[in-house]
XYZ file of C-alpha atoms in Angstrom:
739
model
C -24.246 66.741 -73.578
C -23.771 67.597 -69.949
C -20.196 66.289 -70.110
C -19.445 68.464 -73.152
C -20.802 71.559 -71.430
C -18.980 70.775 -68.199
C -15.682 70.338 -70.050
C -16.139 73.447 -72.177
C -16.888 75.691 -69.193
C -14.252 74.231 -66.886
C -11.847 76.973 -65.690
C -9.028 74.400 -65.527
C -7.268 72.542 -68.374
C -9.685 69.674 -69.166
C -10.388 67.670 -72.313
C -12.794 64.879 -73.303
C -11.380 62.127 -75.589
C -12.913 58.955 -76.946
C -11.044 55.688 -76.609
C -9.630 56.138 -80.120
C -7.819 59.176 -78.645
C -9.828 61.656 -80.681
C -10.688 64.972 -79.052
C -14.383 65.511 -78.382
C -14.267 68.749 -76.384
C -11.796 70.864 -74.399
C -11.906 73.884 -72.125
C -10.367 77.215 -73.117
C -7.913 76.739 -70.277
C -6.771 73.498 -71.972
C -5.675 75.357 -75.112
C -4.093 78.147 -73.077
C -2.120 75.717 -70.926
C -0.770 73.792 -73.961
C -0.150 76.970 -75.977
C -2.514 75.842 -78.766
C -4.776 78.158 -80.690
C -8.414 77.221 -80.293
C -8.485 75.187 -83.480
C -11.054 72.422 -83.666
C -9.261 70.890 -86.631
C -6.635 69.565 -84.182
C -8.403 66.430 -83.022
C -5.894 63.737 -82.015
C -4.326 63.308 -78.586
C -0.830 63.237 -80.144
C -1.391 66.666 -81.696
C -2.283 68.117 -78.283
C 0.250 66.451 -75.979
C 3.958 66.625 -76.949
C 5.741 63.288 -77.247
C 8.186 64.301 -74.527
C 5.378 63.837 -71.956
C 6.348 60.172 -71.826
C 4.495 59.147 -68.653
C 1.115 60.489 -69.791
C 1.617 59.221 -73.335
C 2.417 55.740 -72.039
C -0.615 55.645 -69.750
C -3.018 56.953 -72.437
C -1.791 54.390 -74.950
C -2.962 51.561 -72.668
C -6.079 53.251 -71.288
C -9.547 51.808 -71.941
C -13.001 51.978 -70.404
C -12.130 49.148 -67.979
C -9.157 51.028 -66.623
C -9.409 52.517 -63.115
C -9.189 56.206 -62.259
C -5.517 57.200 -62.725
C -3.426 60.061 -61.354
C 0.177 60.881 -62.169
C 2.777 63.550 -62.803
C 4.662 64.429 -66.003
C 6.177 67.389 -67.818
C 6.300 68.872 -71.287
C 8.742 71.185 -73.019
C 7.262 74.239 -74.730
C 8.418 75.653 -78.042
C 10.570 78.229 -76.244
C 12.323 75.458 -74.266
C 10.576 75.909 -70.910
C 9.757 72.811 -68.900
C 6.245 72.743 -67.448
C 5.408 70.160 -64.795
C 1.828 69.031 -64.556
C -0.355 66.562 -62.718
C -2.810 64.532 -64.770
C -6.008 62.804 -63.726
C -7.819 60.364 -66.048
C -11.454 59.517 -65.311
C -12.939 56.667 -67.457
C -16.542 57.037 -68.670
C -18.749 54.687 -70.677
C -17.726 55.817 -74.185
C -14.967 58.298 -73.481
C -12.667 59.594 -70.783
C -11.846 62.929 -69.167
C -8.252 64.130 -68.977
C -7.590 66.873 -66.422
C -4.250 68.709 -66.237
C -2.930 70.898 -63.433
C 0.242 72.995 -63.588
C 2.408 71.928 -60.626
C 5.646 73.552 -61.708
C 5.742 75.750 -58.629
C 4.976 72.776 -56.394
C 7.752 70.720 -57.964
C 10.246 73.575 -57.767
C 9.321 74.436 -54.206
C 8.289 71.249 -52.403
C 9.355 72.805 -49.175
C 7.005 75.760 -49.495
C 5.037 75.110 -46.321
C 2.897 78.204 -46.735
C 1.493 76.813 -49.997
C 0.833 73.392 -48.522
C -0.803 74.893 -45.465
C -3.022 77.117 -47.626
C -4.060 74.058 -49.640
C -4.843 72.206 -46.437
C -6.952 75.124 -45.197
C -9.013 75.016 -48.366
C -9.578 71.257 -47.990
C -10.093 71.525 -44.222
C -9.341 67.815 -43.865
C -6.292 66.764 -41.863
C -4.608 63.374 -41.869
C -2.813 61.378 -39.179
C -1.106 58.023 -38.772
C 0.191 55.975 -35.833
C 2.838 53.267 -36.228
C 2.008 50.853 -33.391
C 5.271 48.944 -33.345
C 7.462 52.065 -33.536
C 5.112 54.018 -31.267
C 5.242 56.991 -33.639
C 2.339 59.397 -34.210
C 2.340 61.842 -37.143
C -0.031 64.759 -37.908
C -0.400 66.619 -41.187
C -0.176 70.454 -41.167
C -3.977 70.861 -41.414
C -4.427 68.485 -38.464
C -2.063 70.678 -36.446
C -4.020 73.708 -37.636
C -7.310 72.161 -36.463
C -5.817 71.471 -33.015
C -4.178 74.950 -33.085
C -0.678 73.747 -32.249
C 2.589 75.025 -33.695
C 3.863 73.602 -37.011
C 6.801 71.937 -35.241
C 4.556 70.289 -32.637
C 5.304 66.558 -32.256
C 2.229 64.637 -31.040
C 2.451 61.567 -28.781
C -0.263 58.991 -28.190
C -0.145 59.360 -24.396
C -0.726 63.139 -24.531
C -3.096 63.772 -27.467
C -6.124 62.634 -25.444
C -5.702 65.804 -23.354
C -7.146 67.702 -26.333
C -10.444 65.800 -26.181
C -13.146 67.282 -24.019
C -13.810 65.558 -20.693
C -16.565 63.005 -20.593
C -17.869 60.944 -23.483
C -15.506 62.635 -25.957
C -12.218 61.570 -24.349
C -13.697 58.193 -23.441
C -14.857 57.575 -27.016
C -11.484 58.625 -28.439
C -9.590 56.319 -26.070
C -12.014 53.453 -26.736
C -11.719 53.920 -30.514
C -7.899 53.893 -30.451
C -7.796 50.962 -27.989
C -10.187 48.881 -30.138
C -8.196 49.735 -33.253
C -4.958 48.546 -31.604
C -6.492 45.512 -29.915
C -9.055 44.298 -32.482
C -8.179 46.116 -35.699
C -11.527 47.943 -35.597
C -12.014 50.945 -37.889
C -13.878 53.934 -36.515
C -15.616 57.178 -37.431
C -16.861 59.300 -34.552
C -17.934 62.884 -33.998
C -16.159 64.306 -30.967
C -15.491 67.618 -29.305
C -11.952 68.869 -28.646
C -10.390 71.776 -26.775
C -7.550 73.172 -28.871
C -4.195 74.446 -27.646
C -5.741 77.931 -27.682
C -8.628 76.657 -25.481
C -11.152 76.842 -28.302
C -13.886 74.210 -28.420
C -14.353 72.461 -31.774
C -16.366 69.581 -33.182
C -14.448 67.144 -35.378
C -15.085 63.993 -37.364
C -12.373 61.610 -36.151
C -11.838 58.663 -38.541
C -9.378 55.798 -38.449
C -8.611 52.609 -40.354
C -6.183 49.834 -39.462
C -3.383 48.266 -41.427
C -2.586 44.730 -40.291
C 0.457 42.505 -40.673
C 0.130 38.765 -40.002
C -3.236 39.342 -38.365
C -1.930 42.006 -35.945
C -2.558 45.743 -36.100
C 0.606 47.485 -37.276
C -0.553 50.959 -38.298
C -3.586 53.183 -37.795
C -4.247 55.990 -40.240
C -7.132 58.353 -40.622
C -8.506 61.851 -41.060
C -9.683 64.791 -38.954
C -12.259 67.309 -40.199
C -13.451 70.437 -38.421
C -17.280 70.381 -38.396
C -17.780 73.079 -35.776
C -19.910 75.260 -38.067
C -22.279 72.355 -38.565
C -22.490 71.261 -34.955
C -22.409 74.537 -33.085
C -25.936 75.706 -33.824
C -28.141 77.340 -31.263
C -30.684 74.508 -31.432
C -28.073 71.833 -30.876
C -26.574 73.722 -27.961
C -30.012 74.232 -26.414
C -30.893 70.553 -26.722
C -27.635 69.360 -25.206
C -26.880 72.076 -22.631
C -28.599 70.443 -19.698
C -27.321 66.973 -20.488
C -23.750 68.215 -21.011
C -23.702 70.067 -17.698
C -25.113 67.100 -15.816
C -22.766 64.631 -17.480
C -19.740 66.867 -17.004
C -20.505 67.380 -13.324
C -21.018 63.657 -12.743
C -17.897 62.737 -14.678
C -15.840 65.359 -12.849
C -17.024 64.006 -9.508
C -16.400 60.417 -10.558
C -13.021 61.346 -12.001
C -12.038 63.114 -8.786
C -13.164 60.190 -6.641
C -11.402 57.734 -8.927
C -8.175 59.744 -8.953
C -8.262 60.117 -5.175
C -8.737 56.394 -4.647
C -6.349 55.509 -7.460
C -3.471 57.552 -6.040
C -4.101 57.317 -2.290
C -3.924 53.539 -1.795
C -0.778 51.701 -0.805
C -1.540 49.188 -3.528
C 0.155 49.547 -6.908
C -2.346 49.713 -9.777
C -1.904 50.032 -13.531
C -3.887 49.542 -16.739
C -2.547 47.621 -19.740
C -3.826 47.160 -23.264
C -4.009 43.658 -24.701
C -0.524 44.019 -26.196
C 0.949 44.609 -22.748
C 1.562 48.350 -23.099
C 1.118 50.411 -19.926
C -1.762 52.895 -20.352
C -1.851 54.364 -16.820
C -0.218 53.816 -13.425
C -0.882 55.222 -9.943
C 1.457 57.361 -7.865
C 2.352 54.717 -5.208
C 3.802 52.491 -7.944
C 5.757 55.405 -9.463
C 7.061 56.497 -6.055
C 8.072 52.932 -5.224
C 10.301 52.820 -8.306
C 11.409 56.457 -8.113
C 9.905 57.025 -11.555
C 7.993 59.678 -13.489
C 4.927 58.979 -15.625
C 6.773 59.608 -18.895
C 9.366 56.949 -17.938
C 6.838 54.131 -18.265
C 3.620 55.146 -20.054
C 3.009 53.385 -23.393
C 5.967 51.058 -22.841
C 5.630 47.309 -22.733
C 5.117 46.475 -19.066
C 7.938 43.926 -18.958
C 10.387 46.527 -20.306
C 9.731 48.967 -17.453
C 12.163 49.499 -14.586
C 10.273 47.429 -11.990
C 10.770 44.151 -13.886
C 14.497 44.388 -14.569
C 15.432 42.189 -11.582
C 15.722 39.109 -13.820
C 14.904 37.810 -17.304
C 12.939 35.023 -15.630
C 10.526 37.541 -14.059
C 10.094 39.315 -17.426
C 9.249 36.069 -19.223
C 6.818 35.074 -16.481
C 5.090 38.462 -16.771
C 4.787 38.251 -20.583
C 3.272 34.785 -20.266
C 0.820 36.059 -17.638
C -0.277 39.024 -19.805
C -0.869 36.702 -22.737
C -3.141 34.516 -20.596
C -4.944 37.511 -19.087
C -5.634 38.937 -22.562
C -7.542 35.724 -23.247
C -9.671 36.134 -20.109
C -7.687 34.280 -17.423
C -7.116 35.787 -13.959
C -3.421 35.586 -12.962
C -1.967 35.950 -9.457
C 1.463 35.125 -8.062
C 4.281 36.500 -5.926
C 6.614 38.524 -8.102
C 10.000 40.110 -7.548
C 10.329 43.743 -8.631
C 12.875 46.532 -8.214
C 12.276 49.469 -5.893
C 13.786 52.939 -6.380
C 17.002 51.783 -4.672
C 17.351 48.905 -7.186
C 16.438 46.440 -4.451
C 14.446 43.344 -5.357
C 11.112 43.462 -3.543
C 8.335 40.875 -3.302
C 4.825 41.919 -4.274
C 1.539 40.074 -4.306
C 0.919 40.555 -8.012
C -2.205 39.946 -10.121
C -3.478 40.483 -13.674
C -7.230 40.892 -13.975
C -8.925 40.973 -17.410
C -11.783 43.480 -17.883
C -14.625 42.455 -20.193
C -17.089 44.513 -22.252
C -20.777 43.742 -22.743
C -19.860 41.213 -25.458
C -17.558 39.338 -23.073
C -14.477 40.521 -24.934
C -11.382 41.490 -22.977
C -10.841 45.232 -23.480
C -7.917 45.881 -21.133
C -6.052 44.394 -18.155
C -5.730 45.683 -14.590
C -2.321 45.001 -13.034
C -2.168 45.187 -9.227
C 0.622 44.740 -6.734
C 0.992 44.966 -2.978
C 4.352 44.991 -1.253
C 4.706 41.820 0.802
C 8.437 42.023 1.283
C 8.185 42.199 5.052
C 5.644 39.408 5.111
C 7.812 37.188 2.918
C 10.844 37.867 5.056
C 8.859 37.215 8.234
C 7.568 33.957 6.785
C 11.108 32.833 6.042
C 12.348 33.906 9.456
C 9.697 31.858 11.226
C 10.995 28.733 9.453
C 14.596 29.309 10.442
C 16.389 28.208 13.544
C 16.558 30.323 16.710
C 20.116 31.354 15.948
C 19.287 32.526 12.437
C 16.227 34.272 13.789
C 18.232 36.204 16.367
C 20.905 37.144 13.846
C 18.337 38.457 11.431
C 16.471 40.181 14.219
C 19.526 42.137 15.311
C 20.902 42.937 11.856
C 17.647 44.011 10.241
C 17.586 47.735 9.357
C 13.828 47.633 9.917
C 12.406 47.638 13.410
C 11.133 44.205 14.528
C 9.307 43.735 17.807
C 7.416 40.853 19.461
C 4.475 41.573 21.789
C 1.971 39.463 23.696
C -1.246 39.789 21.685
C -3.482 40.148 24.749
C -1.431 42.094 27.314
C 0.754 44.012 24.848
C 3.929 43.223 26.822
C 7.226 43.544 24.964
C 8.861 40.130 24.634
C 11.646 40.770 22.126
C 12.873 43.488 19.797
C 15.841 44.249 17.573
C 18.418 47.027 17.741
C 16.776 49.017 14.955
C 13.580 49.351 16.975
C 15.477 50.196 20.172
C 17.615 52.820 18.411
C 14.538 54.390 16.867
C 12.716 54.476 20.222
C 15.690 55.485 22.385
C 15.016 52.724 24.974
C 17.230 49.783 25.883
C 16.003 46.196 26.134
C 15.531 46.246 29.930
C 13.358 49.359 29.764
C 11.172 48.011 26.967
C 10.687 44.613 28.624
C 9.007 46.421 31.532
C 6.601 48.234 29.227
C 3.608 47.366 27.045
C 2.684 48.295 23.514
C 0.143 50.861 24.763
C 2.911 52.726 26.630
C 4.585 53.792 23.379
C 1.433 54.700 21.422
C 0.157 58.333 21.372
C -3.218 58.843 23.029
C -4.670 60.120 19.777
C -3.971 56.719 18.141
C -5.175 54.383 20.917
C -8.452 53.594 19.130
C -6.644 53.116 15.826
C -4.314 50.564 17.454
C -7.246 48.742 19.075
C -8.828 48.352 15.648
C -5.537 47.100 14.243
C -5.230 44.583 17.106
C -8.784 43.355 16.492
C -8.037 42.916 12.786
C -4.832 40.989 13.518
C -6.606 38.656 15.953
C -9.398 38.020 13.457
C -7.449 37.897 10.197
C -3.920 36.962 11.264
C -2.202 40.039 9.843
C -2.654 43.746 9.306
C -0.838 46.346 7.272
C 1.300 47.827 6.119
C -0.235 51.019 7.516
C 1.126 54.308 8.785
C 1.189 54.897 12.525
C 3.173 56.739 15.156
C 5.246 55.641 18.157
C 6.385 57.779 21.088
C 10.119 57.549 21.754
C 11.850 58.083 25.070
C 11.881 61.855 24.514
C 8.105 61.825 23.857
C 8.744 62.580 20.168
C 6.484 61.140 17.484
C 8.204 58.554 15.264
C 6.183 58.131 12.023
C 6.376 54.486 10.992
C 5.144 52.054 8.362
C 3.830 49.084 10.349
C 2.911 45.511 9.469
C 1.551 43.204 12.209
C 1.433 39.401 11.992
C -0.241 37.031 14.445
C 1.586 33.816 15.465
C 0.918 31.152 18.061
C 3.764 29.535 19.994
C 3.962 25.969 21.288
C 2.075 26.993 24.465
C -0.856 28.335 22.398
C 0.110 31.856 23.415
C -0.928 34.407 20.823
C 1.931 36.714 19.850
C 2.239 39.593 17.415
C 5.313 40.250 15.337
C 5.436 43.893 14.271
C 7.595 45.093 11.407
C 8.174 48.785 12.141
C 9.812 50.937 9.468
C 10.931 54.375 10.622
C 9.767 56.677 7.813
C 10.882 60.007 9.202
C 13.221 60.446 6.263
C 10.354 59.702 3.853
C 8.237 62.415 5.472
C 11.148 64.827 5.144
C 11.471 63.922 1.483
C 7.754 64.500 1.021
C 8.138 68.011 2.428
C 11.120 68.632 0.145
C 9.105 67.321 -2.796
C 6.214 69.635 -1.902
C 8.612 72.585 -1.912
C 9.952 71.528 -5.310
C 6.382 71.216 -6.611
C 5.575 74.725 -5.360
C 8.644 76.116 -7.141
C 7.741 74.223 -10.294
C 4.173 75.511 -10.079
C 5.412 79.105 -9.802
C 7.728 78.633 -12.762
C 4.911 77.016 -14.732
C 2.645 80.008 -14.054
C 5.379 82.362 -15.239
C 5.852 80.239 -18.336
C 2.104 80.255 -18.997
C 1.958 84.063 -18.681
C 4.932 84.375 -21.008
C 3.293 81.979 -23.484
C 0.225 84.229 -23.564
C 2.466 87.239 -24.289
C 4.299 85.387 -27.073
C 1.031 84.141 -28.580
C -0.535 87.623 -28.539
C 2.476 89.517 -29.899
C 3.462 87.089 -32.643
C -0.182 86.630 -33.675
C -0.456 90.413 -34.146
C 2.636 90.488 -36.363
C 1.458 87.402 -38.278
C -1.945 89.004 -38.928
C -0.226 92.165 -40.196
C 2.027 90.111 -42.502
C -0.961 88.119 -43.795
C -2.952 91.248 -44.582
C -0.028 92.959 -46.372
C 0.803 89.831 -48.399
C -2.858 89.532 -49.402
C -2.879 93.191 -50.516
C 0.377 92.649 -52.428
C -1.201 89.707 -54.266
C -4.220 91.663 -55.501
C -2.663 95.133 -56.041
C -1.753 95.846 -59.674
C -0.322 99.348 -59.341
C 3.518 99.129 -59.279
C 4.010 102.116 -56.992
C 1.458 100.831 -54.508
C 3.193 97.451 -54.596
C 6.464 99.221 -53.679
C 4.659 100.987 -50.835
C 3.285 97.656 -49.544
C 6.777 96.086 -49.749
C 8.143 98.977 -47.655
C 5.372 98.323 -45.137
C 6.378 94.638 -45.113
C 9.996 95.635 -44.409
C 8.826 97.794 -41.518
C 6.627 94.965 -40.186
C 9.589 92.588 -40.493
C 11.803 94.945 -38.444
C 9.107 95.240 -35.763
C 8.736 91.474 -35.616
C 12.518 90.985 -35.328
C 12.581 93.484 -32.457
C 9.731 91.594 -30.734
C 11.541 88.265 -31.180
C 14.748 89.828 -29.826
C 12.863 91.052 -26.734
C 11.238 87.658 -26.212
C 14.589 85.879 -26.647
C 16.102 88.110 -23.958
C 13.304 87.169 -21.533
C 13.698 83.473 -22.414
C 17.449 83.691 -21.782
C 16.815 85.107 -18.309
C 14.151 82.571 -17.323
C 15.859 79.459 -18.749
C 19.465 80.136 -17.725
C 19.736 77.791 -14.725
C 23.526 77.922 -14.532
C 24.111 81.656 -14.490
C 27.483 82.588 -13.059
C 27.487 84.724 -9.929
C 30.304 86.773 -8.474
C 30.874 89.027 -5.506
C 31.161 92.705 -6.442
C 31.377 96.053 -4.682
C 27.997 97.730 -5.047
C 29.325 101.319 -4.872
C 31.908 100.609 -7.578
C 29.263 99.072 -9.849
C 26.979 102.080 -9.411
C 29.845 104.483 -10.200
C 30.740 102.454 -13.293
C 27.116 102.599 -14.483
C 27.107 106.393 -14.139
C 30.409 106.535 -16.056
C 28.804 104.617 -18.932
C 26.072 107.275 -19.225
C 28.260 110.261 -18.372
C 27.466 112.073 -21.635
C 23.741 111.697 -20.967
C 24.235 113.029 -17.417
C 26.229 116.039 -18.637
C 23.834 116.785 -21.468
C 20.819 116.867 -19.109
C 22.649 118.566 -16.153
C 21.713 115.623 -13.950
C 22.836 115.767 -10.321
C 23.962 112.421 -8.869
C 24.229 111.665 -5.133
C 25.776 108.258 -4.336
C 25.425 107.469 -0.606
C 26.404 103.772 -0.773
C 29.126 102.836 1.786
C 32.385 101.604 0.289
C 32.271 98.221 2.099
C 28.974 96.921 0.656
C 29.613 93.733 -1.343
C 26.906 91.495 -2.860
C 26.680 88.203 -4.801
C 25.016 88.818 -8.167
C 25.141 88.091 -11.886
C 27.244 91.031 -12.987
C 25.675 91.357 -16.442
C 22.220 91.478 -14.842
C 23.311 94.148 -12.344
C 24.737 96.317 -15.131
C 21.496 96.016 -17.098
C 19.350 96.789 -14.025
C 21.347 99.897 -13.051
C 21.518 101.319 -16.574
C 17.789 100.815 -17.101
C 16.795 102.441 -13.772
C 19.259 105.360 -14.163
C 18.394 106.128 -17.788
C 14.667 105.996 -16.981
C 15.238 108.527 -14.175
C 16.802 110.909 -16.706
C 14.492 110.099 -19.615
C 11.372 110.864 -17.557
C 12.691 114.038 -15.928
C 10.341 116.853 -14.930
C 10.178 119.587 -17.614
C 10.663 122.471 -15.114
C 13.645 121.198 -13.071
C 16.994 119.537 -13.617
C 17.024 115.815 -12.901
C 18.517 114.525 -9.647
C 19.269 110.909 -8.709
C 19.894 109.889 -5.077
C 21.339 106.429 -4.321
C 21.104 104.821 -0.848
C 21.691 101.364 0.564
C 20.742 99.344 3.662
C 20.516 95.732 4.879
C 17.225 94.239 6.111
C 16.501 90.558 6.976
C 18.805 88.812 4.517
C 18.566 91.439 1.766
C 20.768 94.301 0.626
C 18.333 97.017 -0.472
C 19.479 99.484 -3.148
C 17.253 102.605 -3.295
C 17.247 104.775 -6.443
C 15.205 107.988 -6.067
C 14.628 110.645 -8.721
C 12.694 113.933 -8.952
C 11.098 113.219 -12.327
C 7.529 113.250 -13.595
C 6.473 110.303 -11.412
C 3.942 107.544 -12.086
C 0.252 107.301 -11.182
C 0.485 104.009 -9.257
C -3.278 103.798 -8.692
C -3.769 103.813 -12.440
C -0.638 102.023 -13.660
C 0.842 100.245 -10.629
C -0.656 96.840 -11.458
C 0.995 96.788 -14.888
C 4.202 98.699 -14.122
C 6.460 95.691 -14.717
C 4.414 94.249 -17.559
C 5.744 93.635 -21.023
C 5.209 96.454 -23.553
C 3.561 98.688 -20.927
C 4.248 102.433 -21.278
C 2.775 105.273 -19.235
C 4.135 108.660 -20.368
C 3.509 108.681 -24.120
C 7.201 108.927 -25.093
C 7.641 107.999 -28.743
C 10.835 106.026 -28.009
C 9.353 104.048 -25.090
C 9.220 100.284 -25.793
C 7.759 99.082 -22.508
C 10.339 96.293 -22.208
C 12.976 97.721 -19.836
C 11.213 97.292 -16.478
C 9.851 93.910 -17.572
C 13.412 92.662 -18.243
C 14.685 94.319 -15.044
C 12.105 92.493 -12.913
C 12.877 89.152 -14.603
C 16.607 89.638 -13.939
C 15.965 90.484 -10.268
C 13.589 87.504 -9.899
C 16.218 85.234 -11.465
C 18.621 86.289 -8.671
C 15.969 85.475 -5.981
C 15.362 89.138 -5.262
C 12.471 91.548 -5.667
C 11.754 95.139 -6.700
C 9.302 97.655 -5.214
C 8.320 101.155 -6.328
C 7.067 104.337 -4.649
C 5.938 107.270 -6.781
C 3.763 110.374 -6.980
C 2.883 112.455 -9.996
C 5.359 115.358 -10.499
C 7.255 114.421 -7.301
C 9.460 111.650 -8.599
C 9.916 107.910 -8.274
C 11.799 105.644 -5.871
C 12.793 102.065 -6.764
C 13.821 99.688 -3.946
C 15.818 96.764 -5.321
C 16.243 93.790 -2.931
C 19.411 91.722 -3.562
C 19.237 88.321 -1.832
C 22.331 87.919 0.388
C 22.028 84.109 0.233
C 22.067 83.979 -3.576
């Protein structure tokens, strides 16, 4: 009885049949969809469903109460010849079955209609994802992207998606779940907190299941559901507030300490999963190979640059990882490539890390450069002649001192050239004579360590050369004993002045990149705000259009949509112009005469000047030439000049005075007008902002000065403004003479 009532009242096409294919009950929508009058004398399935619906007819003919739940797609042809596509769902019951139909003609005809699919996903609020382990390919459905608030064309990657998870237990749980799925084929379902691309905190249910091939995980697939409304209650927040703050603070401190230690050691350290993929690597290892993080992360370790010295080394590494994944500690001397493609010896080890159940969860790979030590060990075994040859030809400084007195006993040309002394001078000196006073204690500790342990380093230290200049060096000291039981110290001294210089250059590059990143971030906020406003307007108008029945009001809404479209196109055009300025790294510069360019700009607006009786005074000398992007200069001049006329004082004719001077590497162009002026105390902080207007002009877009400043910045210059209300405005444009 309940089934009959449910079917009858269903707003969708639904019918209840027995297994003899006789109709028991059907919804009104069923008859409407099939174009049948509500006639209860039509009782058989064949009378309801046309024979041309071959797929459904075939399935129904074989369907019985032991059949599983079935879904499919088919079509029927109406009496007027129209083809209607529909999706059918067949649910078996004890004595009958339910047949549900859904019109999917629009979906079939417009598979690419992303707006429809996204709206469907929003209703479901459940996103899907999958990760192909072998192909290293991660895919998100549109609703998953919507939950994480990324753009529809966003392409996720396994090594970056963890940045969305909130610090602490959330990111750790996500990483552990994915790692266990890859390593052990373990399914998971966890509730975690994320921070979306728009910096919004959300709670999600993060589920995953594993598809295996030959016993190995090949694909992970799962779902994501936004449960923020359920989790973000006042009681839950109150209960967890204290614990979250404490945990976050502790994790932040631990993370900072770990990162500091991880990246400040001379030792190379990385983390591998049980398949041998590189999960993380420290900066010394990256710097050693001249690599960036994205060059190596999530690659098989043996396929990375360091191990390309020989196939033999790659095979040995793969064998070692296989053993380590089973719990064995591996250590040996390996040959790797440095950033100069030189083969370098490292003391290399693979250490398995176990969980509380004694299962290996990941592998720590460590390496320490022992190239100098290996070379020194070989040299000690060679004859005196070979030793001397190597000593003199080595590009690295090598020096032999008495361990107790510090006297110089021998040294190679590299060390002498670096220090500026000859052999005779050095043989009269001791090690302490060439060490800065500030590092005496440090060297005493190093000497003690060498005497006790037999070696020390590599470590960074400084020598004093003949001109009392500090020579930063990477030093390794090795203790040996000669045939007379005299303790000697071989020191391998690498002059790293060029490395320090490179570090300073790198710091400068980082600062430039940081500045550009900040500009990009600010621009991203502008884009997000402006396009979101247009999108909201479009959404509202489309919603009104869908519910409005009056034809004339529909026409009015369509006109509003056209207007909104024009505004959005103008916004996109403005944004594209800013992007072009900030991303054009190869803009062509040329040397032009500044006075001629100013005169040409005034010629281009001559009608405007005549029509407003503008007085122009050009005081630029004829011999002033500058290097600029000519198109940018034309845009800058036209914008400044037209603004001077546009914002003229109502009670006097406009006047523009142009001057020029050179100051400390800049050619400064001054443009002064007698217009209405700007209240700099009120508007100065946003004068060069995007879409900022200050005078209420109906035709003001607020984009001109923003573009002007971007063009000047792109040419390594700057712009300053002086202004008073009703007294006029003066712009000082600084053109970089070294550009």
